[in-house]
Coordinates of C-alpha atoms in Angstrom, one line a residue:
Chain A
M1 CA -27.6 -21.1 11.7
F2 CA -26.5 -19.0 8.7
L3 CA -22.9 -19.7 9.7
K4 CA -23.6 -23.4 10.1
L5 CA -25.4 -23.4 6.7
A6 CA -22.5 -21.6 5.0
W7 CA -20.0 -24.0 6.6
R8 CA -22.0 -27.0 5.5
N9 CA -22.4 -25.6 2.0
I10 CA -18.7 -25.4 1.6
W11 CA -18.4 -29.1 2.1
R12 CA -21.2 -30.1 -0.2
N13 CA -18.7 -30.4 -3.0
K14 CA -15.5 -31.3 -1.3
K15 CA -13.4 -31.5 -4.5
R16 CA -14.3 -27.9 -5.5
S17 CA -13.7 -26.4 -2.1
V18 CA -10.4 -28.2 -1.9
I19 CA -9.4 -26.6 -5.2
I20 CA -10.3 -23.2 -3.9
L21 CA -8.4 -23.9 -0.7
I22 CA -5.3 -25.0 -2.5
S23 CA -5.3 -21.8 -4.6
I24 CA -5.7 -19.8 -1.4
V25 CA -3.0 -21.8 0.4
I26 CA -0.6 -21.4 -2.5
G27 CA -1.4 -17.6 -2.7
I28 CA -0.7 -17.1 1.0
I29 CA 2.5 -19.1 1.0
A30 CA 3.7 -17.1 -2.0
I31 CA 2.9 -13.8 -0.3
I32 CA 4.6 -14.9 3.0
F33 CA 7.6 -16.2 1.1
F34 CA 8.1 -13.2 -1.1
E35 CA 7.7 -10.8 1.8
A36 CA 10.2 -12.7 4.0
L37 CA 12.6 -13.0 1.1
S38 CA 12.4 -9.2 0.2
V39 CA 12.8 -8.2 3.9
G40 CA 15.6 -10.6 4.3
L41 CA 17.3 -9.4 1.2
V42 CA 17.2 -5.7 1.9
N43 CA 18.0 -6.2 5.6
Q44 CA 21.0 -8.3 4.6
M45 CA 22.2 -5.6 2.2
L46 CA 21.9 -3.1 5.0
D47 CA 23.4 -5.3 7.6
N48 CA 26.3 -6.2 5.3
Q49 CA 27.0 -2.6 4.6
I50 CA 26.9 -1.8 8.3
S51 CA 29.1 -4.7 9.3
I52 CA 31.6 -4.4 6.4
H53 CA 32.4 -0.7 6.9
T54 CA 29.8 1.8 7.9
A55 CA 29.0 0.8 11.5
H56 CA 26.0 2.4 13.3
I57 CA 27.4 5.9 13.7
Q58 CA 30.4 7.8 12.4
V59 CA 31.9 10.9 14.0
H60 CA 34.0 13.3 11.8
K61 CA 35.1 16.8 11.8
H62 CA 32.2 19.0 10.5
G63 CA 32.2 18.8 6.6
F64 CA 34.4 15.7 6.3
N65 CA 31.6 13.6 4.7
D66 CA 31.3 16.2 1.9
E67 CA 35.0 16.5 1.3
K68 CA 37.1 13.5 2.5
L69 CA 40.4 15.3 2.7
V70 CA 43.1 14.2 5.0
Q71 CA 43.4 17.7 6.3
N72 CA 39.8 17.4 7.7
Y73 CA 41.0 15.4 10.7
L74 CA 39.1 15.2 13.9
P75 CA 40.0 17.9 16.4
N76 CA 40.8 17.0 20.0
V77 CA 40.6 13.3 19.3
E78 CA 41.6 12.1 22.8
E79 CA 39.0 14.2 24.5
V80 CA 36.3 13.0 22.0
V81 CA 37.3 9.4 22.6
V82 CA 37.0 9.9 26.4
N83 CA 33.7 11.6 26.0
L84 CA 32.3 8.9 23.8
R85 CA 33.3 6.1 26.1
K86 CA 31.3 7.8 28.9
I87 CA 28.1 7.8 26.9
N88 CA 25.6 5.1 27.8
K89 CA 24.7 2.8 24.9
V90 CA 28.0 3.3 23.1
K91 CA 29.1 -0.3 22.9
F92 CA 32.3 -0.2 20.8
I93 CA 34.3 2.5 19.1
S94 CA 37.0 2.3 16.5
R95 CA 39.4 5.0 15.3
R96 CA 40.1 5.3 11.6
V97 CA 42.2 7.3 9.2
I98 CA 40.5 7.7 5.9
S99 CA 42.1 8.9 2.7
Y100 CA 41.9 8.4 -1.0
G101 CA 45.1 7.2 -2.6
L102 CA 46.7 5.0 -5.2
I103 CA 47.9 1.4 -4.9
T104 CA 50.6 0.4 -7.3
T105 CA 52.7 -2.6 -8.3
A106 CA 55.4 -2.8 -10.9
E107 CA 52.8 -3.3 -13.6
N108 CA 49.5 -2.0 -12.4
S109 CA 47.9 0.7 -10.2
S110 CA 44.4 1.4 -8.9
G111 CA 42.6 4.2 -7.1
I112 CA 41.5 3.1 -3.7
L113 CA 40.2 4.2 -0.3
I114 CA 42.9 3.8 2.3
V115 CA 41.4 2.8 5.7
G116 CA 43.8 3.0 8.6
V117 CA 42.5 1.0 11.6
V118 CA 43.5 -0.2 15.0
P119 CA 43.0 -3.9 14.3
E120 CA 41.7 -4.8 17.8
E121 CA 39.2 -1.9 17.8
E122 CA 38.0 -2.6 14.2
R123 CA 37.4 -6.3 15.1
N124 CA 34.6 -5.1 17.4
I125 CA 33.0 -2.8 14.8
T126 CA 33.1 -4.6 11.4
K127 CA 33.5 -8.2 10.2
I128 CA 36.5 -7.4 8.1
S129 CA 38.6 -9.8 10.2
E130 CA 36.1 -12.6 9.5
Y131 CA 36.2 -12.0 5.8
V132 CA 40.0 -12.7 5.5
I133 CA 40.2 -15.8 3.3
E134 CA 44.0 -15.9 2.9
G135 CA 46.8 -14.9 5.2
N136 CA 46.1 -13.1 8.4
Y137 CA 44.2 -10.1 9.9
F138 CA 47.4 -8.1 10.6
L139 CA 50.5 -9.6 12.3
K140 CA 51.4 -6.5 14.4
N141 CA 54.4 -5.8 12.1
K142 CA 55.0 -2.5 10.5
N143 CA 53.6 -1.6 7.0
E144 CA 51.1 -4.5 6.7
I145 CA 48.2 -4.2 4.3
L146 CA 44.9 -6.1 3.8
I147 CA 43.6 -6.1 0.2
S148 CA 40.6 -7.9 -1.3
K149 CA 40.8 -10.9 -3.5
R150 CA 39.3 -9.0 -6.4
L151 CA 41.8 -6.1 -6.1
A152 CA 44.7 -8.6 -5.8
K153 CA 43.6 -10.3 -8.9
S154 CA 43.3 -7.1 -10.9
L155 CA 46.7 -5.9 -9.7
G156 CA 48.3 -9.3 -10.2
I157 CA 49.7 -9.7 -6.7
S158 CA 49.3 -12.3 -4.0
L159 CA 50.0 -12.9 -0.4
N160 CA 53.4 -11.6 1.0
E161 CA 54.1 -9.6 -2.1
K162 CA 54.9 -5.9 -1.8
I163 CA 52.9 -2.9 -3.1
V164 CA 53.3 0.8 -2.8
L165 CA 50.6 3.2 -1.5
L166 CA 50.6 6.8 -2.6
A167 CA 48.4 9.5 -1.0
S168 CA 48.3 13.2 -0.4
R169 CA 49.8 14.2 3.0
V170 CA 48.4 16.8 5.4
D171 CA 51.2 19.2 4.3
G172 CA 50.1 18.8 0.6
K173 CA 53.1 16.7 -0.4
V174 CA 52.7 13.1 -1.7
G175 CA 53.3 10.4 0.9
S176 CA 54.3 7.0 -0.2
E177 CA 55.1 3.7 1.6
L178 CA 56.0 0.2 0.8
F179 CA 53.5 -2.4 2.3
R180 CA 53.5 -6.1 2.5
V181 CA 50.2 -8.0 1.8
V182 CA 49.5 -10.0 5.0
G183 CA 45.9 -10.8 4.3
I184 CA 43.4 -11.1 1.5
F185 CA 39.7 -10.6 2.2
Q186 CA 36.5 -11.1 0.4
T187 CA 33.3 -9.4 1.5
P188 CA 29.8 -9.9 0.0
N189 CA 30.1 -6.5 -1.6
S190 CA 32.3 -6.6 -4.8
A191 CA 32.1 -2.8 -5.3
F192 CA 33.6 -2.3 -1.8
D193 CA 36.2 -5.0 -2.4
K194 CA 37.4 -3.3 -5.6
S195 CA 38.1 0.0 -3.9
T196 CA 39.1 -0.5 -0.3
I197 CA 42.3 -1.5 1.5
Y198 CA 43.2 -1.7 5.2
I199 CA 46.4 -0.7 6.9
N200 CA 47.4 -0.1 10.5
L201 CA 46.3 3.2 11.9
R202 CA 49.9 4.1 13.0
D203 CA 51.3 3.4 9.5
A204 CA 48.5 5.6 8.0
Q205 CA 49.2 8.4 10.4
E206 CA 52.9 8.3 9.5
M207 CA 52.5 8.1 5.8
L208 CA 50.0 11.0 5.7
G209 CA 51.8 13.1 8.3
L210 CA 48.8 13.1 10.6
G211 CA 50.7 12.7 13.9
N212 CA 48.2 11.3 16.4
N213 CA 45.2 12.6 14.5
I214 CA 42.5 10.5 12.9
S215 CA 39.7 11.1 10.4
E216 CA 36.8 9.3 11.9
I217 CA 35.5 7.4 14.8
T218 CA 33.0 4.6 14.2
I219 CA 30.5 3.5 16.8
I220 CA 28.4 0.4 17.5
S221 CA 25.4 0.9 19.8
T222 CA 24.2 -1.4 22.5
N223 CA 20.7 -1.1 21.0
V224 CA 20.0 -1.1 17.3
N225 CA 16.6 0.4 17.8
E226 CA 17.9 3.5 19.6
I227 CA 20.7 4.5 17.1
M228 CA 19.0 7.7 16.1
M229 CA 18.6 8.7 19.7
L230 CA 22.2 7.9 20.5
K231 CA 23.3 9.9 17.4
E232 CA 21.4 12.9 18.7
N233 CA 22.9 12.5 22.1
I234 CA 26.5 12.3 20.8
A235 CA 26.0 15.3 18.4
H236 CA 24.6 17.3 21.4
K237 CA 27.6 16.3 23.6
L238 CA 30.3 17.0 20.9
G239 CA 28.9 20.3 19.6
P240 CA 28.8 21.9 16.2
N241 CA 32.5 21.3 15.2
Y242 CA 31.7 17.7 14.7
E243 CA 29.7 15.8 12.2
V244 CA 27.8 12.8 13.7
L245 CA 26.0 10.7 11.1
S246 CA 24.1 7.4 11.5
Y247 CA 24.0 4.7 8.9
R248 CA 20.7 6.1 7.7
E249 CA 22.5 9.3 6.5
L250 CA 25.6 7.4 5.4
I251 CA 23.8 4.9 3.2
P252 CA 20.5 6.5 2.4
S253 CA 19.9 4.5 -0.8
L254 CA 19.8 1.2 1.2
V255 CA 17.6 2.7 3.9
M256 CA 15.2 3.9 1.2
Q257 CA 15.2 0.5 -0.4
Q258 CA 14.3 -1.0 3.0
E259 CA 11.5 1.4 3.4
M260 CA 10.3 0.7 -0.2
T261 CA 9.9 -3.0 0.5
G262 CA 6.3 -2.3 1.5
S263 CA 5.6 -0.8 -1.9
W264 CA 7.2 -3.7 -3.7
M265 CA 5.1 -6.1 -1.7
L266 CA 2.0 -4.2 -2.7
I267 CA 2.8 -5.0 -6.3
I268 CA 3.4 -8.7 -5.4
Y269 CA 0.0 -8.7 -3.6
V270 CA -1.7 -7.3 -6.7
I271 CA 0.0 -9.9 -9.0
I272 CA -0.8 -12.9 -6.8
G273 CA -4.3 -11.5 -6.1
L274 CA -5.1 -11.2 -9.8
A275 CA -3.8 -14.7 -10.4
M276 CA -6.1 -16.0 -7.7
I277 CA -9.2 -13.9 -8.1
F278 CA -10.3 -15.3 -11.5
G279 CA -9.9 -18.9 -10.4
I280 CA -11.9 -18.3 -7.3
I281 CA -14.6 -16.3 -9.1
N282 CA -14.9 -19.2 -11.6
T283 CA -15.2 -21.8 -8.9
F284 CA -17.7 -19.7 -6.8
L285 CA -19.8 -19.1 -10.0
M286 CA -20.0 -22.9 -10.4
S287 CA -20.9 -23.3 -6.8
V288 CA -23.6 -20.6 -6.9
F289 CA -25.2 -21.7 -10.2
E290 CA -25.4 -25.2 -9.0
R291 CA -27.6 -24.0 -6.1
I292 CA -29.7 -21.4 -7.9
N293 CA -32.8 -23.5 -7.4
E294 CA -32.1 -23.7 -3.7
F295 CA -31.6 -19.9 -3.5
G296 CA -35.0 -19.7 -5.2
V297 CA -36.5 -21.8 -2.4
L298 CA -34.8 -19.7 0.2
K299 CA -36.3 -16.6 -1.3
A300 CA -39.7 -18.3 -1.6
I301 CA -39.8 -19.1 2.1
G302 CA -39.0 -15.4 2.9
M303 CA -35.3 -15.0 3.0
H304 CA -34.2 -11.4 2.2
N305 CA -31.7 -10.8 -0.5
R306 CA -29.4 -9.2 2.1
K307 CA -29.2 -12.4 4.1
L308 CA -28.8 -14.6 1.0
F309 CA -25.9 -12.4 -0.1
L310 CA -24.4 -12.6 3.4
M311 CA -24.7 -16.4 3.4
I312 CA -22.7 -16.6 0.1
I313 CA -20.1 -14.1 1.5
Y314 CA -19.8 -16.2 4.7
E315 CA -18.8 -19.2 2.6
A316 CA -16.1 -17.1 1.0
I317 CA -14.9 -15.8 4.4
F318 CA -14.8 -19.3 5.8
L319 CA -12.8 -20.5 2.8
G320 CA -10.5 -17.5 3.1
I321 CA -10.0 -18.0 6.8
L322 CA -9.4 -21.7 6.5
G323 CA -7.1 -21.3 3.5
S324 CA -5.2 -18.5 5.2
F325 CA -4.8 -20.6 8.4
I326 CA -3.4 -23.6 6.5
G327 CA -1.3 -21.3 4.2
S328 CA 0.0 -19.3 7.1
V329 CA 1.1 -22.4 9.0
L330 CA 2.8 -23.9 5.9
G331 CA 4.2 -20.6 4.8
L332 CA 5.6 -19.8 8.3
T333 CA 7.1 -23.3 8.6
L334 CA 8.8 -22.9 5.2
V335 CA 10.1 -19.4 5.9
I336 CA 11.3 -20.2 9.5
Y337 CA 13.1 -23.2 8.1
L338 CA 14.7 -21.1 5.3
S339 CA 15.6 -18.4 7.7
K340 CA 17.8 -20.9 9.5
V341 CA 19.4 -22.7 6.5
G342 CA 19.2 -19.9 4.0
L343 CA 18.4 -19.9 0.3
N344 CA 21.5 -20.7 -1.8
F345 CA 21.7 -18.4 -4.8
A346 CA 25.3 -19.4 -5.6
V347 CA 24.5 -19.4 -9.3
F348 CA 23.9 -15.6 -9.1
A349 CA 26.7 -14.9 -6.6
E350 CA 28.5 -12.6 -9.0
G351 CA 25.5 -10.4 -9.7
L352 CA 24.4 -10.4 -6.1
S353 CA 27.8 -9.3 -4.8
A354 CA 27.6 -6.2 -7.0
W355 CA 24.6 -5.3 -4.8
G356 CA 26.3 -6.2 -1.6
I357 CA 24.4 -9.4 -1.1
A358 CA 25.8 -12.7 -0.1
A359 CA 25.1 -15.8 -2.2
I360 CA 23.0 -17.3 0.7
I361 CA 19.9 -15.2 1.5
Y362 CA 18.1 -15.7 4.8
P363 CA 14.4 -14.8 4.6
E364 CA 13.2 -12.9 7.6
V365 CA 9.8 -13.8 9.2
E366 CA 7.7 -10.7 9.6
L367 CA 4.4 -11.3 11.5
T368 CA 3.0 -8.1 10.1
G369 CA 3.6 -9.6 6.7
V370 CA 1.6 -12.7 7.6
V371 CA -1.3 -10.6 9.0
K372 CA -1.3 -8.5 5.8
A373 CA -1.3 -11.7 3.6
V374 CA -4.2 -13.1 5.6
I375 CA -6.2 -9.9 5.2
V376 CA -5.4 -9.7 1.5
I377 CA -6.5 -13.3 0.9
I378 CA -9.7 -12.9 2.8
V379 CA -10.6 -9.7 1.0
I380 CA -9.8 -11.4 -2.4
S381 CA -12.0 -14.3 -1.5
V382 CA -14.9 -12.0 -0.5
L383 CA -14.4 -9.9 -3.7
A384 CA -14.4 -13.1 -5.8
S385 CA -17.6 -14.3 -4.3
M386 CA -19.4 -11.0 -4.7
Y387 CA -20.1 -11.2 -8.4
P388 CA -21.7 -14.7 -8.2
A389 CA -23.6 -13.6 -5.1
L390 CA -25.0 -10.5 -6.9
K391 CA -26.0 -12.7 -9.9
A392 CA -27.9 -15.0 -7.6
L393 CA -29.8 -12.1 -6.0
R394 CA -31.0 -10.6 -9.3
L395 CA -33.2 -13.6 -10.1
Q396 CA -36.9 -13.7 -9.3
P397 CA -37.7 -16.5 -6.9
V398 CA -39.7 -18.4 -9.5
Q399 CA -36.9 -18.1 -12.1
A400 CA -34.4 -19.4 -9.6
I401 CA -36.7 -22.4 -8.5
R402 CA -37.1 -23.3 -12.2
H403 CA -33.4 -23.1 -12.8
I404 CA -31.9 -26.4 -13.7
Chain B
M1 CA -58.6 -12.8 1.8
I2 CA -56.9 -13.1 -1.6
K3 CA -58.3 -11.4 -4.7
V4 CA -57.0 -12.0 -8.2
V5 CA -58.1 -9.3 -10.7
N6 CA -57.7 -9.6 -14.5
L7 CA -54.5 -11.5 -14.1
K8 CA -52.4 -12.2 -17.2
K9 CA -49.0 -13.8 -17.5
I10 CA -47.2 -14.0 -20.8
Y11 CA -43.9 -15.8 -21.0
Q12 CA -41.4 -15.4 -23.8
D13 CA -40.4 -18.8 -25.2
N14 CA -37.4 -18.2 -27.5
G15 CA -38.9 -14.9 -28.4
V16 CA -42.4 -16.3 -29.0
P17 CA -45.0 -15.0 -26.5
V18 CA -46.8 -17.8 -24.7
K19 CA -50.0 -16.9 -22.7
A20 CA -49.8 -18.9 -19.4
L21 CA -52.7 -17.1 -17.7
D22 CA -55.4 -15.2 -19.5
N23 CA -57.6 -12.7 -17.6
I24 CA -58.1 -14.6 -14.3
N25 CA -60.5 -13.3 -11.7
L26 CA -60.8 -15.2 -8.4
D27 CA -61.5 -14.7 -4.8
F28 CA -60.2 -16.9 -2.0
E29 CA -61.7 -16.8 1.5
K30 CA -60.2 -17.7 4.9
R31 CA -60.1 -21.5 5.7
E32 CA -60.7 -22.6 2.2
F33 CA -59.4 -25.9 1.0
T34 CA -59.1 -25.2 -2.6
V35 CA -57.7 -27.3 -5.4
I36 CA -56.6 -25.8 -8.7
A37 CA -56.8 -28.6 -11.3
G38 CA -56.2 -28.9 -15.0
P39 CA -53.9 -30.6 -17.5
S40 CA -50.2 -29.9 -17.7
G41 CA -49.6 -26.4 -19.1
S42 CA -53.0 -25.1 -18.1
G43 CA -51.4 -22.4 -15.8
K44 CA -51.8 -24.0 -12.3
T45 CA -48.2 -23.4 -11.2
T46 CA -48.1 -19.9 -12.7
L47 CA -51.3 -19.0 -10.8
L48 CA -49.9 -20.3 -7.5
N49 CA -46.6 -18.5 -8.1
L50 CA -48.4 -15.2 -8.7
I51 CA -50.6 -15.6 -5.7
G52 CA -47.5 -16.4 -3.6
A53 CA -45.6 -13.3 -4.9
L54 CA -42.9 -15.5 -6.4
D55 CA -43.4 -14.0 -9.8
L56 CA -44.7 -10.8 -11.4
P57 CA -47.8 -10.7 -13.5
T58 CA -47.8 -9.3 -17.1
E59 CA -51.1 -7.6 -16.4
G60 CA -53.7 -7.5 -13.6
K61 CA -53.3 -7.5 -9.8
V62 CA -53.2 -9.8 -6.8
F63 CA -54.6 -8.4 -3.5
F64 CA -53.6 -10.1 -0.3
E65 CA -55.7 -9.1 2.7
G66 CA -56.7 -6.0 0.7
E67 CA -53.1 -5.0 -0.2
D68 CA -52.0 -4.7 -3.8
L69 CA -48.9 -6.9 -4.2
S70 CA -47.7 -4.9 -7.2
L71 CA -47.1 -1.9 -5.0
K72 CA -44.8 -3.8 -2.6
S73 CA -41.0 -3.8 -2.8
K74 CA -38.9 -7.0 -3.0
S75 CA -38.2 -6.7 0.6
E76 CA -41.9 -6.3 1.6
L77 CA -42.8 -9.3 -0.6
A78 CA -40.1 -11.3 1.2
E79 CA -41.7 -10.3 4.5
L80 CA -45.1 -11.3 3.2
R81 CA -43.9 -14.8 2.2
L82 CA -42.1 -15.2 5.5
Y83 CA -45.0 -14.2 7.8
K84 CA -48.2 -14.9 5.9
L85 CA -47.5 -17.6 3.4
G86 CA -46.2 -21.1 3.4
F87 CA -45.0 -23.0 0.4
V88 CA -44.9 -26.8 -0.4
F89 CA -43.3 -27.7 -3.6
Q90 CA -43.7 -30.7 -5.8
A91 CA -39.9 -31.5 -5.5
F92 CA -40.0 -31.0 -1.7
N93 CA -37.1 -28.5 -1.9
L94 CA -35.7 -28.9 1.5
I95 CA -32.2 -27.5 2.2
P96 CA -30.0 -30.5 1.7
V97 CA -27.3 -29.6 4.2
L98 CA -29.7 -29.1 7.1
T99 CA -31.5 -31.7 9.2
A100 CA -35.3 -32.0 9.3
L101 CA -35.3 -30.0 12.5
E102 CA -33.0 -27.3 11.1
N103 CA -35.1 -27.1 8.0
V104 CA -38.2 -26.4 10.0
E105 CA -36.3 -24.0 12.3
F106 CA -34.9 -22.1 9.4
T107 CA -37.9 -19.9 8.6
M108 CA -38.2 -19.0 12.3
I109 CA -34.5 -17.9 12.3
L110 CA -35.4 -15.6 9.4
M111 CA -38.2 -14.2 11.6
G112 CA -35.8 -13.7 14.5
V113 CA -37.5 -16.2 16.9
P114 CA -35.3 -16.9 19.9
E115 CA -33.4 -20.1 19.8
E116 CA -35.1 -21.9 22.6
E117 CA -38.6 -21.0 21.4
R118 CA -37.9 -22.0 17.8
H119 CA -36.4 -25.3 19.0
E120 CA -39.5 -26.1 21.0
R121 CA -41.9 -25.0 18.2
A122 CA -40.0 -27.0 15.5
Y123 CA -40.0 -30.1 17.7
A124 CA -43.7 -29.7 18.5
I125 CA -44.6 -29.4 14.9
L126 CA -42.5 -32.5 14.0
E127 CA -44.3 -34.4 16.8
E128 CA -47.7 -33.2 15.6
L129 CA -47.0 -34.4 12.1
K130 CA -45.6 -37.7 13.6
I131 CA -42.1 -37.3 12.2
A132 CA -40.1 -36.4 15.3
E133 CA -37.9 -39.4 14.7
L134 CA -36.6 -37.7 11.6
A135 CA -35.5 -34.6 13.5
N136 CA -31.8 -35.2 13.0
K137 CA -31.9 -36.7 9.5
R138 CA -30.9 -34.9 6.4
P139 CA -33.1 -34.9 3.3
N140 CA -31.0 -37.5 1.5
E141 CA -31.7 -39.9 4.5
M142 CA -35.5 -39.6 4.1
S143 CA -38.1 -41.0 1.7
G144 CA -40.1 -38.7 -0.5
G145 CA -43.1 -38.9 1.7
Q146 CA -41.0 -38.0 4.8
Q147 CA -39.4 -35.1 3.0
Q148 CA -42.8 -33.8 2.0
R149 CA -44.1 -34.0 5.6
V150 CA -41.0 -32.0 6.7
A151 CA -41.8 -29.5 3.9
V152 CA -45.3 -29.2 5.2
A153 CA -43.9 -28.7 8.8
R154 CA -41.6 -26.0 7.4
A155 CA -44.6 -24.3 5.7
I156 CA -46.9 -24.2 8.7
V157 CA -44.4 -23.7 11.6
T158 CA -44.7 -19.9 11.2
N159 CA -48.5 -20.0 11.5
P160 CA -49.1 -18.6 8.0
S161 CA -52.6 -17.6 6.9
V162 CA -52.2 -19.4 3.6
V163 CA -50.3 -22.5 2.4
L164 CA -49.7 -22.8 -1.3
A165 CA -48.8 -26.3 -2.4
D166 CA -47.8 -27.0 -6.0
E167 CA -48.7 -30.6 -6.9
P168 CA -47.6 -31.7 -3.4
T169 CA -48.4 -35.4 -4.1
A170 CA -47.0 -35.6 -7.6
N171 CA -43.8 -37.3 -6.4
L172 CA -45.4 -39.6 -3.8
D173 CA -47.0 -43.0 -4.1
S174 CA -50.8 -43.0 -3.7
D175 CA -50.8 -44.1 0.0
T176 CA -48.3 -41.5 1.0
G177 CA -50.2 -38.9 -1.1
T178 CA -53.4 -39.8 0.7
Q179 CA -51.6 -39.5 4.1
L180 CA -50.3 -36.1 3.1
M181 CA -53.8 -34.9 2.0
N182 CA -55.2 -36.1 5.4
L183 CA -52.5 -34.1 7.1
M184 CA -53.3 -31.0 5.1
E185 CA -57.0 -31.4 5.7
K186 CA -56.4 -31.7 9.4
L187 CA -54.3 -28.6 9.5
N188 CA -56.9 -26.7 7.6
R189 CA -59.6 -27.9 10.0
D190 CA -57.6 -27.6 13.3
K191 CA -55.5 -24.5 12.6
N192 CA -57.8 -22.7 10.2
I193 CA -55.0 -22.4 7.6
T194 CA -56.2 -21.7 4.1
F195 CA -54.8 -24.3 1.7
I196 CA -54.6 -23.6 -2.1
F197 CA -53.0 -26.6 -3.9
S198 CA -52.7 -27.7 -7.4
S199 CA -53.0 -31.2 -8.8
H200 CA -54.0 -33.2 -11.9
D201 CA -54.6 -36.4 -9.8
P202 CA -58.4 -37.1 -9.7
V203 CA -58.1 -38.7 -6.2
V204 CA -56.4 -35.6 -4.8
I205 CA -58.7 -33.2 -6.7
E206 CA -61.6 -35.0 -5.1
R207 CA -60.3 -34.0 -1.6
G208 CA -60.6 -30.3 -2.3
R209 CA -63.7 -28.5 -1.1
R210 CA -63.5 -25.9 -3.9
H211 CA -62.4 -26.9 -7.3
I212 CA -61.0 -24.4 -9.8
I213 CA -60.4 -25.9 -13.2
L214 CA -58.0 -24.2 -15.6
R215 CA -57.5 -24.9 -19.2
D216 CA -55.1 -22.9 -21.5
G217 CA -54.7 -20.2 -18.9
K218 CA -58.4 -19.6 -18.3
V219 CA -60.8 -20.7 -15.6
V220 CA -63.3 -23.1 -17.1
S221 CA -65.0 -24.1 -13.9
D222 CA -65.1 -22.9 -10.2
T223 CA -67.3 -25.0 -8.0
S224 CA -67.6 -25.7 -4.2
K225 CA -68.9 -28.8 -2.4

């Protein structure tokens, strides 16, 4: 009966209850939306970084990651490749030569990271082939180079033009080669675009005097949830002469950002909660003061303060649950729709690309986020009703009955 | 049964003390049918409120079945009102969102009476008061007289020792008022419930077997038929 009474009390003043419900619904939609957007944003940054260059796992000679020298090439590469192919859950591998160098034209030059790849292998690992916007993703000719649109612009060169690459060889001398631009790419990460070029593995090995040696092997796992386990497995199989790193160690700042999303959301919860709580308190106060006389009667017929308090709290819980349900349905519908079509932030494309984010952001639905939002909203509703409820309890029955 | 000793109640009206009751001493026995009469502002409602533990006296004591109400906690006073007292108000004061049946059942819910039993008892009392057809109606669908009958049903359904009724006929027409008094008299006679009610209507006052007249917060007359 208390629940029935609380439910009916809510609908005594429909307009007021609808106002509370609207504020709860808006609050919950806002929480679900911001949570989905934050998760989508950070995951997209991480996914982009993984799919542009980092991959799930990288294998190097021990110490390479601290000092990326061409002399630190992988020992016994054939044996390593054979071993890796045997490991369950290794889906794709790609061999790379990595070296810092200089790209020069007649007028300009720029420091860059030279990445020598086997085009067919790299296609399975990164999306660089998909990011080619002009020309081709290698034509199987000698001395072909892929550069970014941003770098091409700063160097003042275009497709089919020639450039010279300079880099330190294994023997300590300077190696240089003439390359023809066969493709221009553009990734969502402007910082990466400014500093990275791709050439054929064979051309890189020749220019740097590496013979058949390579600097790193990148790996894509069959299961993204078991990358750490796979990494440990590979490290164990290859032994201490090799450095096996997952994307978590290779791009720790992004991983940390992903893990910090929860903390950011807490701040969002507090802001939305504060915005809502005063509105709800105000409306509940009106609702309670309008019924003070009735509370007096309830006390007069023997209702304990505890039960009266609970009755008011039940009203808040009902409103919280109802508002959360409507808000969750609407919020989820909105977020599911946006997760398919994406949110176009083309106006901020330049700024976003500096952070490795594409102009279209796809919010990601997290059911735990919805559950958290529902709990937060119900708690806020209950907290907001406590002050008016306590005020109602303090009155003597006769004071309450006389209240107009 | 109820003993009122040196009872005083002083209200503050914009900082000015107003004496509502001045040194009242009264005894109420079981099965009394007592009317407290007097002009407006004489202290009738204040006296009923203090007897019913709805308010605290400024001085003096109220004893209910030998127990000093001033020594009881808020929770104990709520228990007393629930189990021993019934209230009928001038303005009916039914819970507007509940039906007549639910209003009558409500006090039994507070007492923890099982659903089936309280349903039966509530129906039985509505039938006894000849208002069973109102069972599923809400207060706004009932006349004043019907609402007051439901209020009486709510007051007596818990089998209280005493029913306190503050001007129960004030908002009713004279015929309905007479019917209500007949009902209260019958309950007093058949169920041995003590009734203490207030009124300034001479016809209603005439129905009381004991008459307590108040004026300016003092008892000016206390007579029994």
